[in-house]
Amino acid sequence: MTTVPRSPAAGLQGSRCSGCSVATYPADDACPRCGGPADPAVLQGAGTLWTWTVQRYAPKSPPYEIPPGGFEPFAVGYVELAEGVRVAAVLDVDDLNEVRIGMPLTVTAGQGVPRARPAAEGESGSEEGS
């Protein structure tokens, strides 16, 4: 069975250079560092918040679809994964005032852009090689 690259079941579909081992997201056939060939790789998804902002107005439609309850501000940011890749993601947090650079997050694939949520107790966004 083949998975759709942006489906949650497929994980974060990135790539890794077969020459210099640099990882990228989304997947690419060539390495952005050395130009060599890159192979598909599923990225771990554990990382820390590198930077963020709050989207305080509704994005343009399409592709944005206004939810039934109306637009509510939401956070978006870059999460730096253990592999060194920075992934843009919507931050699924309960309180926008609790968002902090360096907070541990878990990134998952979804429809559109990836989603990031605070790491559960015991998960660490900064562990290398886990």
PDB file of C-alpha atoms in Angstrom:
ATOM      1  CA  MET A   1       0.000   0.000   0.000  1.00  0.00           C
ATOM      2  CA  THR A   2       1.348   3.434  -0.943  1.00  0.00           C
ATOM      3  CA  THR A   3       0.762   6.399   1.372  1.00  0.00           C
ATOM      4  CA  VAL A   4       0.029   9.933   0.238  1.00  0.00           C
ATOM      5  CA  PRO A   5       3.149  12.059   1.038  1.00  0.00           C
ATOM      6  CA  ARG A   6       1.220  14.673   3.041  1.00  0.00           C
ATOM      7  CA  SER A   7      -1.052  12.268   4.880  1.00  0.00           C
ATOM      8  CA  PRO A   8      -0.595  11.846   8.647  1.00  0.00           C
ATOM      9  CA  ALA A   9      -0.055   8.096   8.102  1.00  0.00           C
ATOM     10  CA  ALA A  10       3.037   8.840   5.997  1.00  0.00           C
ATOM     11  CA  GLY A  11       4.781  10.898   8.710  1.00  0.00           C
ATOM     12  CA  LEU A  12       6.950  13.861   7.799  1.00  0.00           C
ATOM     13  CA  GLN A  13       8.206  12.904   4.348  1.00  0.00           C
ATOM     14  CA  GLY A  14      11.575  14.535   3.899  1.00  0.00           C
ATOM     15  CA  SER A  15      14.764  13.513   2.183  1.00  0.00           C
ATOM     16  CA  ARG A  16      18.400  12.960   3.118  1.00  0.00           C
ATOM     17  CA  CYS A  17      21.406  13.528   0.897  1.00  0.00           C
ATOM     18  CA  SER A  18      23.266  10.317   0.135  1.00  0.00           C
ATOM     19  CA  GLY A  19      26.540  12.286   0.008  1.00  0.00           C
ATOM     20  CA  CYS A  20      26.620  14.846   2.834  1.00  0.00           C
ATOM     21  CA  SER A  21      23.629  13.514   4.881  1.00  0.00           C
ATOM     22  CA  VAL A  22      21.793  16.864   5.032  1.00  0.00           C
ATOM     23  CA  ALA A  23      18.045  16.439   5.633  1.00  0.00           C
ATOM     24  CA  THR A  24      15.328  18.517   3.931  1.00  0.00           C
ATOM     25  CA  TYR A  25      11.596  19.047   4.274  1.00  0.00           C
ATOM     26  CA  PRO A  26       9.594  18.741   2.158  1.00  0.00           C
ATOM     27  CA  ALA A  27      11.365  15.987   0.244  1.00  0.00           C
ATOM     28  CA  ASP A  28      13.512  16.967  -2.718  1.00  0.00           C
ATOM     29  CA  ASP A  29      15.424  14.901  -5.281  1.00  0.00           C
ATOM     30  CA  ALA A  30      18.584  16.998  -4.879  1.00  0.00           C
ATOM     31  CA  CYS A  31      20.540  18.209  -1.855  1.00  0.00           C
ATOM     32  CA  PRO A  32      20.340  21.979  -1.280  1.00  0.00           C
ATOM     33  CA  ARG A  33      23.879  21.972   0.170  1.00  0.00           C
ATOM     34  CA  CYS A  34      25.960  19.935  -2.302  1.00  0.00           C
ATOM     35  CA  GLY A  35      23.555  19.286  -5.191  1.00  0.00           C
ATOM     36  CA  GLY A  36      23.963  15.520  -4.870  1.00  0.00           C
ATOM     37  CA  PRO A  37      21.108  13.010  -5.009  1.00  0.00           C
ATOM     38  CA  ALA A  38      18.749  12.762  -2.034  1.00  0.00           C
ATOM     39  CA  ASP A  39      16.776   9.726  -0.914  1.00  0.00           C
ATOM     40  CA  PRO A  40      13.317   9.766   0.713  1.00  0.00           C
ATOM     41  CA  ALA A  41      13.398   9.812   4.531  1.00  0.00           C
ATOM     42  CA  VAL A  42      10.762   9.972   7.249  1.00  0.00           C
ATOM     43  CA  LEU A  43      11.759  12.685   9.726  1.00  0.00           C
ATOM     44  CA  GLN A  44      11.325  12.130  13.470  1.00  0.00           C
ATOM     45  CA  GLY A  45       9.021  15.083  14.131  1.00  0.00           C
ATOM     46  CA  ALA A  46      10.529  15.951  17.532  1.00  0.00           C
ATOM     47  CA  GLY A  47      11.947  19.450  17.767  1.00  0.00           C
ATOM     48  CA  THR A  48      12.004  22.844  19.421  1.00  0.00           C
ATOM     49  CA  LEU A  49      10.330  26.101  18.450  1.00  0.00           C
ATOM     50  CA  TRP A  50      12.823  28.252  16.557  1.00  0.00           C
ATOM     51  CA  THR A  51      10.592  31.310  15.961  1.00  0.00           C
ATOM     52  CA  TRP A  52       6.875  32.092  15.761  1.00  0.00           C
ATOM     53  CA  THR A  53       4.150  34.686  15.229  1.00  0.00           C
ATOM     54  CA  VAL A  54       0.389  34.977  15.639  1.00  0.00           C
ATOM     55  CA  GLN A  55      -1.889  35.125  12.593  1.00  0.00           C
ATOM     56  CA  ARG A  56      -4.464  37.707  13.745  1.00  0.00           C
ATOM     57  CA  TYR A  57      -6.497  37.995  10.538  1.00  0.00           C
ATOM     58  CA  ALA A  58      -8.120  35.429   8.279  1.00  0.00           C
ATOM     59  CA  PRO A  59      -5.943  34.271   5.364  1.00  0.00           C
ATOM     60  CA  LYS A  60      -7.245  34.768   1.834  1.00  0.00           C
ATOM     61  CA  SER A  61      -9.734  32.273   0.440  1.00  0.00           C
ATOM     62  CA  PRO A  62      -9.142  29.970  -1.340  1.00  0.00           C
ATOM     63  CA  PRO A  63      -7.440  27.871  -0.044  1.00  0.00           C
ATOM     64  CA  TYR A  64      -8.417  29.005   3.482  1.00  0.00           C
ATOM     65  CA  GLU A  65     -11.863  27.890   4.573  1.00  0.00           C
ATOM     66  CA  ILE A  66     -13.507  29.848   7.386  1.00  0.00           C
ATOM     67  CA  PRO A  67     -14.422  27.419  10.181  1.00  0.00           C
ATOM     68  CA  PRO A  68     -18.066  27.182  11.326  1.00  0.00           C
ATOM     69  CA  GLY A  69     -17.332  29.193  14.501  1.00  0.00           C
ATOM     70  CA  GLY A  70     -15.556  31.963  12.578  1.00  0.00           C
ATOM     71  CA  PHE A  71     -11.903  32.934  12.425  1.00  0.00           C
ATOM     72  CA  GLU A  72      -9.789  32.809  15.591  1.00  0.00           C
ATOM     73  CA  PRO A  73      -6.141  33.938  15.807  1.00  0.00           C
ATOM     74  CA  PHE A  74      -3.603  31.109  15.701  1.00  0.00           C
ATOM     75  CA  ALA A  75       0.155  30.691  16.035  1.00  0.00           C
ATOM     76  CA  VAL A  76       2.500  29.617  13.257  1.00  0.00           C
ATOM     77  CA  GLY A  77       6.212  29.023  13.557  1.00  0.00           C
ATOM     78  CA  TYR A  78       9.327  27.208  12.509  1.00  0.00           C
ATOM     79  CA  VAL A  79      10.162  24.063  14.453  1.00  0.00           C
ATOM     80  CA  GLU A  80      13.777  22.924  14.328  1.00  0.00           C
ATOM     81  CA  LEU A  81      13.787  19.123  14.204  1.00  0.00           C
ATOM     82  CA  ALA A  82      16.486  16.864  15.656  1.00  0.00           C
ATOM     83  CA  GLU A  83      17.698  16.325  12.055  1.00  0.00           C
ATOM     84  CA  GLY A  84      18.484  20.075  11.794  1.00  0.00           C
ATOM     85  CA  VAL A  85      15.582  20.862   9.440  1.00  0.00           C
ATOM     86  CA  ARG A  86      13.298  23.825  10.189  1.00  0.00           C
ATOM     87  CA  VAL A  87       9.666  23.036   9.373  1.00  0.00           C
ATOM     88  CA  ALA A  88       6.921  25.677   9.112  1.00  0.00           C
ATOM     89  CA  ALA A  89       3.891  24.526  11.110  1.00  0.00           C
ATOM     90  CA  VAL A  90       0.637  25.660  12.671  1.00  0.00           C
ATOM     91  CA  LEU A  91       1.099  25.539  16.451  1.00  0.00           C
ATOM     92  CA  ASP A  92      -1.768  23.705  18.141  1.00  0.00           C
ATOM     93  CA  VAL A  93      -1.611  25.297  21.592  1.00  0.00           C
ATOM     94  CA  ASP A  94      -4.354  26.008  24.112  1.00  0.00           C
ATOM     95  CA  ASP A  95      -3.019  29.438  25.104  1.00  0.00           C
ATOM     96  CA  LEU A  96      -1.114  31.723  22.717  1.00  0.00           C
ATOM     97  CA  ASN A  97       0.489  33.417  25.748  1.00  0.00           C
ATOM     98  CA  GLU A  98       2.272  30.149  26.641  1.00  0.00           C
ATOM     99  CA  VAL A  99       4.218  29.907  23.346  1.00  0.00           C
ATOM    100  CA  ARG A 100       7.968  30.333  23.864  1.00  0.00           C
ATOM    101  CA  ILE A 101      11.028  29.992  21.642  1.00  0.00           C
ATOM    102  CA  GLY A 102      12.786  26.741  22.539  1.00  0.00           C
ATOM    103  CA  MET A 103       9.658  24.939  23.748  1.00  0.00           C
ATOM    104  CA  PRO A 104       9.657  21.235  22.829  1.00  0.00           C
ATOM    105  CA  LEU A 105       7.144  20.361  20.104  1.00  0.00           C
ATOM    106  CA  THR A 106       6.077  17.340  18.087  1.00  0.00           C
ATOM    107  CA  VAL A 107       5.377  17.957  14.382  1.00  0.00           C
ATOM    108  CA  THR A 108       3.007  15.814  12.338  1.00  0.00           C
ATOM    109  CA  ALA A 109       1.980  15.888   8.694  1.00  0.00           C
ATOM    110  CA  GLY A 110      -1.565  16.906   7.845  1.00  0.00           C
ATOM    111  CA  GLN A 111      -3.704  18.563   5.243  1.00  0.00           C
ATOM    112  CA  GLY A 112      -1.859  21.655   4.036  1.00  0.00           C
ATOM    113  CA  VAL A 113       0.964  22.683   6.367  1.00  0.00           C
ATOM    114  CA  PRO A 114       2.239  20.446   9.160  1.00  0.00           C
ATOM    115  CA  ARG A 115       0.849  20.831  12.708  1.00  0.00           C
ATOM    116  CA  ALA A 116       2.927  21.088  15.885  1.00  0.00           C
ATOM    117  CA  ARG A 117       1.778  20.452  19.433  1.00  0.00           C
ATOM    118  CA  PRO A 118       3.616  20.728  22.734  1.00  0.00           C
ATOM    119  CA  ALA A 119       5.610  17.564  23.389  1.00  0.00           C
ATOM    120  CA  ALA A 120       4.021  15.232  25.932  1.00  0.00           C
ATOM    121  CA  GLU A 121       5.763  14.589  29.239  1.00  0.00           C
ATOM    122  CA  GLY A 122       8.763  12.379  28.531  1.00  0.00           C
ATOM    123  CA  GLU A 123       9.080  13.543  24.896  1.00  0.00           C
ATOM    124  CA  SER A 124      11.920  15.926  24.208  1.00  0.00           C
ATOM    125  CA  GLY A 125      12.262  18.060  21.142  1.00  0.00           C
ATOM    126  CA  SER A 126      15.987  18.521  21.655  1.00  0.00           C
ATOM    127  CA  GLU A 127      17.226  14.926  21.910  1.00  0.00           C
ATOM    128  CA  GLU A 128      19.632  13.929  19.181  1.00  0.00           C
ATOM    129  CA  GLY A 129      19.569  10.399  17.828  1.00  0.00           C
ATOM    130  CA  SER A 130      16.433   9.191  19.608  1.00  0.00           C
TER     131      SER A 130
END
